[in-house]
Amino acid sequence: ARVHQVPAGLHRHTFMLAYKNEQSGMVLALVQATQTPEGSQWLLIDSDFRDRFASSGGGILPGSGEKWRHLYRPASEEKPAELAKVGSDDGDWNEYPWQVVGIMGESMLKNLRNHILLRESTISKAMRGVGLPAPSQGGLEGVWREGAWIYRVTDTQGVTVHTLPRSNSTQLGSMSFGEYVRGTLHRGRFLKLDDTERWG
């Protein structure tokens, strides 16, 4: 979001525009830079007040990707002209801001904030195991239990489930190819399922 005041640790710059990331604390700023042809320079400044990246000024939007360069400046109150050391391409290109867009309106910014909050909340709940979808009844997660024997239906036609280990006994249902079950006892080609008196 755009800010109109910056921390005292950034007073070494003369700010023309400044935007602060509400999560990371990094500041995207257009500052005066008399040593550049444009007379201004875009900077990305980290939460420790170090200038990390620079791009040419002269516009209300910074460039993206290779238009940025790494900076190697300490966090101090000295004049930036005395500290500037612009890297070539020896830094990590993955760190560059590859996509920079303007958010033209407070309502859009509010929507983006809400999406981020929802995403973070969803991730936090998932990490705590809250609100996760129930495992598939026939899937491995649904039948796994420590110390149990797990079997998988490999017949592409599936198998039938009976009350007794005989093909002429009452049929209770069926299981499809790829389903997993827990079994406790083999009798011929039948397997006793460990949750009920069923054989498959």
mmCIF file of C-alpha atoms in Angstrom:
data_model
loop_
_atom_site.group_PDB
_atom_site.id
_atom_site.type_symbol
_atom_site.label_atom_id
_atom_site.label_comp_id
_atom_site.label_asym_id
_atom_site.label_seq_id
_atom_site.Cartn_x
_atom_site.Cartn_y
_atom_site.Cartn_z
ATOM 1 C CA ALA A 1 0.000 0.000 0.000
ATOM 2 C CA ARG A 2 1.136 3.544 -0.593
ATOM 3 C CA VAL A 3 2.649 5.268 2.417
ATOM 4 C CA HIS A 4 3.266 8.952 3.052
ATOM 5 C CA GLN A 5 5.723 8.506 5.910
ATOM 6 C CA VAL A 6 8.803 6.296 6.070
ATOM 7 C CA PRO A 7 10.884 5.150 9.055
ATOM 8 C CA ALA A 8 13.713 7.360 10.250
ATOM 9 C CA GLY A 9 16.172 4.765 8.990
ATOM 10 C CA LEU A 10 15.230 5.679 5.413
ATOM 11 C CA HIS A 11 15.702 9.447 5.663
ATOM 12 C CA ARG A 12 18.900 9.172 3.632
ATOM 13 C CA HIS A 13 16.609 9.155 0.590
ATOM 14 C CA THR A 14 14.347 11.871 -0.772
ATOM 15 C CA PHE A 15 11.142 10.019 -1.552
ATOM 16 C CA MET A 16 8.835 10.838 -4.434
ATOM 17 C CA LEU A 17 6.629 7.734 -4.125
ATOM 18 C CA ALA A 18 6.687 4.896 -1.592
ATOM 19 C CA TYR A 19 4.758 1.641 -1.204
ATOM 20 C CA LYS A 20 5.143 -0.757 1.714
ATOM 21 C CA ASN A 21 4.483 -4.485 1.682
ATOM 22 C CA GLU A 22 2.309 -5.147 4.719
ATOM 23 C CA GLN A 23 3.674 -8.676 5.174
ATOM 24 C CA SER A 24 7.394 -8.434 4.498
ATOM 25 C CA GLY A 25 7.927 -4.793 5.419
ATOM 26 C CA MET A 26 9.823 -4.176 2.165
ATOM 27 C CA VAL A 27 9.425 -0.765 0.591
ATOM 28 C CA LEU A 28 9.143 -0.063 -3.137
ATOM 29 C CA ALA A 29 10.101 3.561 -3.638
ATOM 30 C CA LEU A 30 10.846 6.138 -6.278
ATOM 31 C CA VAL A 31 13.603 8.338 -4.892
ATOM 32 C CA GLN A 32 15.569 11.292 -6.170
ATOM 33 C CA ALA A 33 18.854 10.256 -7.747
ATOM 34 C CA THR A 34 20.694 13.221 -9.248
ATOM 35 C CA GLN A 35 23.496 10.953 -10.453
ATOM 36 C CA THR A 36 21.126 9.191 -12.921
ATOM 37 C CA PRO A 37 19.963 10.528 -16.322
ATOM 38 C CA GLU A 38 16.330 10.368 -15.191
ATOM 39 C CA GLY A 39 17.020 12.184 -11.954
ATOM 40 C CA SER A 40 15.223 9.426 -10.058
ATOM 41 C CA GLN A 41 15.538 5.743 -9.280
ATOM 42 C CA TRP A 42 13.245 2.955 -8.163
ATOM 43 C CA LEU A 43 14.459 1.017 -5.137
ATOM 44 C CA LEU A 44 13.382 -2.096 -3.276
ATOM 45 C CA ILE A 45 14.375 -1.651 0.368
ATOM 46 C CA ASP A 46 14.206 -4.523 2.840
ATOM 47 C CA SER A 47 12.845 -4.451 6.389
ATOM 48 C CA ASP A 48 16.377 -3.795 7.716
ATOM 49 C CA PHE A 49 16.431 -0.570 5.645
ATOM 50 C CA ARG A 50 18.984 -1.909 3.158
ATOM 51 C CA ASP A 51 18.640 -0.965 -0.491
ATOM 52 C CA ARG A 52 18.433 -4.346 -2.199
ATOM 53 C CA PHE A 53 17.478 -3.660 -5.831
ATOM 54 C CA ALA A 54 17.444 -0.661 -8.167
ATOM 55 C CA SER A 55 15.714 0.151 -11.441
ATOM 56 C CA SER A 56 15.666 3.257 -13.605
ATOM 57 C CA GLY A 57 13.265 6.006 -12.581
ATOM 58 C CA GLY A 58 11.435 8.498 -14.756
ATOM 59 C CA GLY A 59 7.994 6.896 -14.527
ATOM 60 C CA ILE A 60 5.214 6.152 -12.070
ATOM 61 C CA LEU A 61 5.757 2.407 -12.503
ATOM 62 C CA PRO A 62 9.106 0.616 -12.195
ATOM 63 C CA GLY A 63 10.402 -1.854 -14.712
ATOM 64 C CA SER A 64 10.445 -5.609 -14.202
ATOM 65 C CA GLY A 65 12.818 -8.526 -14.573
ATOM 66 C CA GLU A 66 16.208 -7.639 -16.037
ATOM 67 C CA LYS A 67 15.531 -3.924 -15.680
ATOM 68 C CA TRP A 68 16.399 -4.383 -12.013
ATOM 69 C CA ARG A 69 19.868 -4.871 -10.562
ATOM 70 C CA HIS A 70 21.143 -5.984 -7.197
ATOM 71 C CA LEU A 71 22.458 -3.295 -4.886
ATOM 72 C CA TYR A 72 25.088 -3.701 -2.238
ATOM 73 C CA ARG A 73 24.529 -0.923 0.251
ATOM 74 C CA PRO A 74 24.701 -1.060 4.028
ATOM 75 C CA ALA A 75 21.792 0.146 6.115
ATOM 76 C CA SER A 76 23.084 3.528 7.239
ATOM 77 C CA GLU A 77 22.307 7.202 7.153
ATOM 78 C CA GLU A 78 25.121 8.048 4.743
ATOM 79 C CA LYS A 79 24.320 9.639 1.426
ATOM 80 C CA PRO A 80 23.254 7.011 -1.117
ATOM 81 C CA ALA A 81 25.595 8.465 -3.762
ATOM 82 C CA GLU A 82 28.516 7.505 -1.547
ATOM 83 C CA LEU A 83 27.201 3.991 -1.031
ATOM 84 C CA ALA A 84 25.933 3.000 -4.441
ATOM 85 C CA LYS A 85 27.430 -0.127 -5.861
ATOM 86 C CA VAL A 86 25.207 -1.636 -8.512
ATOM 87 C CA GLY A 87 25.748 -5.280 -9.317
ATOM 88 C CA SER A 88 25.715 -6.583 -12.882
ATOM 89 C CA ASP A 89 24.063 -9.981 -13.049
ATOM 90 C CA ASP A 90 26.041 -11.781 -10.368
ATOM 91 C CA GLY A 91 23.059 -11.971 -8.006
ATOM 92 C CA ASP A 92 20.213 -14.442 -7.997
ATOM 93 C CA TRP A 93 17.889 -13.609 -10.898
ATOM 94 C CA ASN A 94 15.072 -15.449 -9.131
ATOM 95 C CA GLU A 95 15.004 -12.605 -6.616
ATOM 96 C CA TYR A 96 14.190 -9.986 -9.236
ATOM 97 C CA PRO A 97 10.673 -8.529 -9.343
ATOM 98 C CA TRP A 98 9.595 -10.155 -12.591
ATOM 99 C CA GLN A 99 6.076 -8.785 -12.570
ATOM 100 C CA VAL A 100 5.235 -5.251 -11.522
ATOM 101 C CA VAL A 101 1.705 -3.935 -11.990
ATOM 102 C CA GLY A 102 -0.161 -0.903 -10.764
ATOM 103 C CA ILE A 103 -3.177 -1.362 -8.489
ATOM 104 C CA MET A 104 -5.311 1.581 -9.445
ATOM 105 C CA GLY A 105 -7.791 1.826 -6.616
ATOM 106 C CA GLU A 106 -8.271 1.216 -2.916
ATOM 107 C CA SER A 107 -11.086 -1.282 -3.569
ATOM 108 C CA MET A 108 -8.775 -3.511 -5.616
ATOM 109 C CA LEU A 109 -6.128 -3.298 -2.910
ATOM 110 C CA LYS A 110 -8.728 -4.283 -0.310
ATOM 111 C CA ASN A 111 -9.756 -7.291 -2.429
ATOM 112 C CA LEU A 112 -6.135 -8.408 -2.723
ATOM 113 C CA ARG A 113 -5.643 -8.073 1.033
ATOM 114 C CA ASN A 114 -8.724 -10.197 1.672
ATOM 115 C CA HIS A 115 -7.543 -12.883 -0.763
ATOM 116 C CA ILE A 116 -4.160 -13.019 0.967
ATOM 117 C CA LEU A 117 -5.765 -13.264 4.413
ATOM 118 C CA LEU A 118 -8.050 -16.058 3.203
ATOM 119 C CA ARG A 119 -5.139 -17.941 1.652
ATOM 120 C CA GLU A 120 -3.039 -17.641 4.817
ATOM 121 C CA SER A 121 -5.968 -18.752 6.960
ATOM 122 C CA THR A 122 -6.582 -21.776 4.714
ATOM 123 C CA ILE A 123 -2.908 -22.782 4.839
ATOM 124 C CA SER A 124 -2.780 -22.347 8.617
ATOM 125 C CA LYS A 125 -5.863 -24.551 9.097
ATOM 126 C CA ALA A 126 -4.485 -27.194 6.763
ATOM 127 C CA MET A 127 -1.184 -27.260 8.660
ATOM 128 C CA ARG A 128 -3.166 -27.902 11.875
ATOM 129 C CA GLY A 129 -5.280 -30.563 10.174
ATOM 130 C CA VAL A 130 -8.455 -28.483 10.391
ATOM 131 C CA GLY A 131 -11.033 -28.521 7.609
ATOM 132 C CA LEU A 132 -9.273 -31.149 5.513
ATOM 133 C CA PRO A 133 -11.419 -33.284 3.209
ATOM 134 C CA ALA A 134 -12.200 -36.726 4.533
ATOM 135 C CA PRO A 135 -9.984 -39.418 3.019
ATOM 136 C CA SER A 136 -11.536 -41.629 0.377
ATOM 137 C CA GLN A 137 -13.142 -44.662 1.977
ATOM 138 C CA GLY A 138 -11.452 -46.969 -0.481
ATOM 139 C CA GLY A 139 -8.191 -45.049 -0.641
ATOM 140 C CA LEU A 140 -4.973 -45.851 1.162
ATOM 141 C CA GLU A 141 -5.369 -42.953 3.620
ATOM 142 C CA GLY A 142 -8.836 -44.147 4.560
ATOM 143 C CA VAL A 143 -7.848 -47.684 5.507
ATOM 144 C CA TRP A 144 -4.316 -47.278 6.828
ATOM 145 C CA ARG A 145 -3.772 -48.180 10.459
ATOM 146 C CA GLU A 146 -0.488 -48.774 12.210
ATOM 147 C CA GLY A 147 0.339 -52.473 12.389
ATOM 148 C CA ALA A 148 -2.432 -53.515 9.985
ATOM 149 C CA TRP A 149 -2.053 -55.464 6.754
ATOM 150 C CA ILE A 150 -3.184 -53.458 3.731
ATOM 151 C CA TYR A 151 -4.362 -55.085 0.505
ATOM 152 C CA ARG A 152 -5.243 -53.625 -2.864
ATOM 153 C CA VAL A 153 -7.860 -54.916 -5.316
ATOM 154 C CA THR A 154 -5.903 -55.819 -8.440
ATOM 155 C CA ASP A 155 -8.634 -57.524 -10.463
ATOM 156 C CA THR A 156 -9.764 -55.007 -13.092
ATOM 157 C CA GLN A 157 -13.327 -56.368 -12.763
ATOM 158 C CA GLY A 158 -13.328 -55.758 -9.021
ATOM 159 C CA VAL A 159 -14.252 -58.312 -6.365
ATOM 160 C CA THR A 160 -17.436 -59.241 -4.503
ATOM 161 C CA VAL A 161 -17.827 -59.169 -0.720
ATOM 162 C CA HIS A 162 -19.552 -62.117 1.010
ATOM 163 C CA THR A 163 -20.732 -63.144 4.469
ATOM 164 C CA LEU A 164 -18.597 -66.299 4.377
ATOM 165 C CA PRO A 165 -15.458 -67.398 2.519
ATOM 166 C CA ARG A 166 -17.548 -69.197 -0.122
ATOM 167 C CA SER A 167 -18.606 -67.887 -3.512
ATOM 168 C CA ASN A 168 -22.162 -69.211 -2.985
ATOM 169 C CA SER A 169 -22.625 -67.331 0.305
ATOM 170 C CA THR A 170 -24.670 -64.162 0.586
ATOM 171 C CA GLN A 171 -23.157 -61.276 -1.324
ATOM 172 C CA LEU A 172 -22.931 -58.022 0.668
ATOM 173 C CA GLY A 173 -21.447 -55.755 -1.952
ATOM 174 C CA SER A 174 -18.351 -55.270 -4.046
ATOM 175 C CA MET A 175 -15.052 -53.454 -4.194
ATOM 176 C CA SER A 176 -13.614 -51.797 -7.280
ATOM 177 C CA PHE A 177 -10.222 -52.150 -8.894
ATOM 178 C CA GLY A 178 -7.611 -50.101 -7.039
ATOM 179 C CA GLU A 179 -9.446 -49.965 -3.685
ATOM 180 C CA TYR A 180 -7.497 -50.650 -0.489
ATOM 181 C CA VAL A 181 -8.713 -52.748 2.445
ATOM 182 C CA ARG A 182 -7.394 -54.036 5.767
ATOM 183 C CA GLY A 183 -7.332 -57.791 6.086
ATOM 184 C CA THR A 184 -6.719 -60.170 9.003
ATOM 185 C CA LEU A 185 -7.079 -63.726 7.685
ATOM 186 C CA HIS A 186 -6.654 -65.642 4.428
ATOM 187 C CA ARG A 187 -8.844 -68.611 3.577
ATOM 188 C CA GLY A 188 -8.221 -69.871 0.065
ATOM 189 C CA ARG A 189 -8.698 -66.981 -2.292
ATOM 190 C CA PHE A 190 -10.772 -65.100 0.279
ATOM 191 C CA LEU A 191 -9.592 -62.403 2.662
ATOM 192 C CA LYS A 192 -11.391 -61.582 5.893
ATOM 193 C CA LEU A 193 -11.835 -57.854 6.253
ATOM 194 C CA ASP A 194 -10.822 -56.743 9.712
ATOM 195 C CA ASP A 195 -13.572 -54.190 10.330
ATOM 196 C CA THR A 196 -16.606 -56.524 9.981
ATOM 197 C CA GLU A 197 -17.565 -60.134 9.418
ATOM 198 C CA ARG A 198 -17.045 -59.783 5.692
ATOM 199 C CA TRP A 199 -14.963 -61.774 3.216
ATOM 200 C CA GLY A 200 -13.709 -60.603 -0.132
#
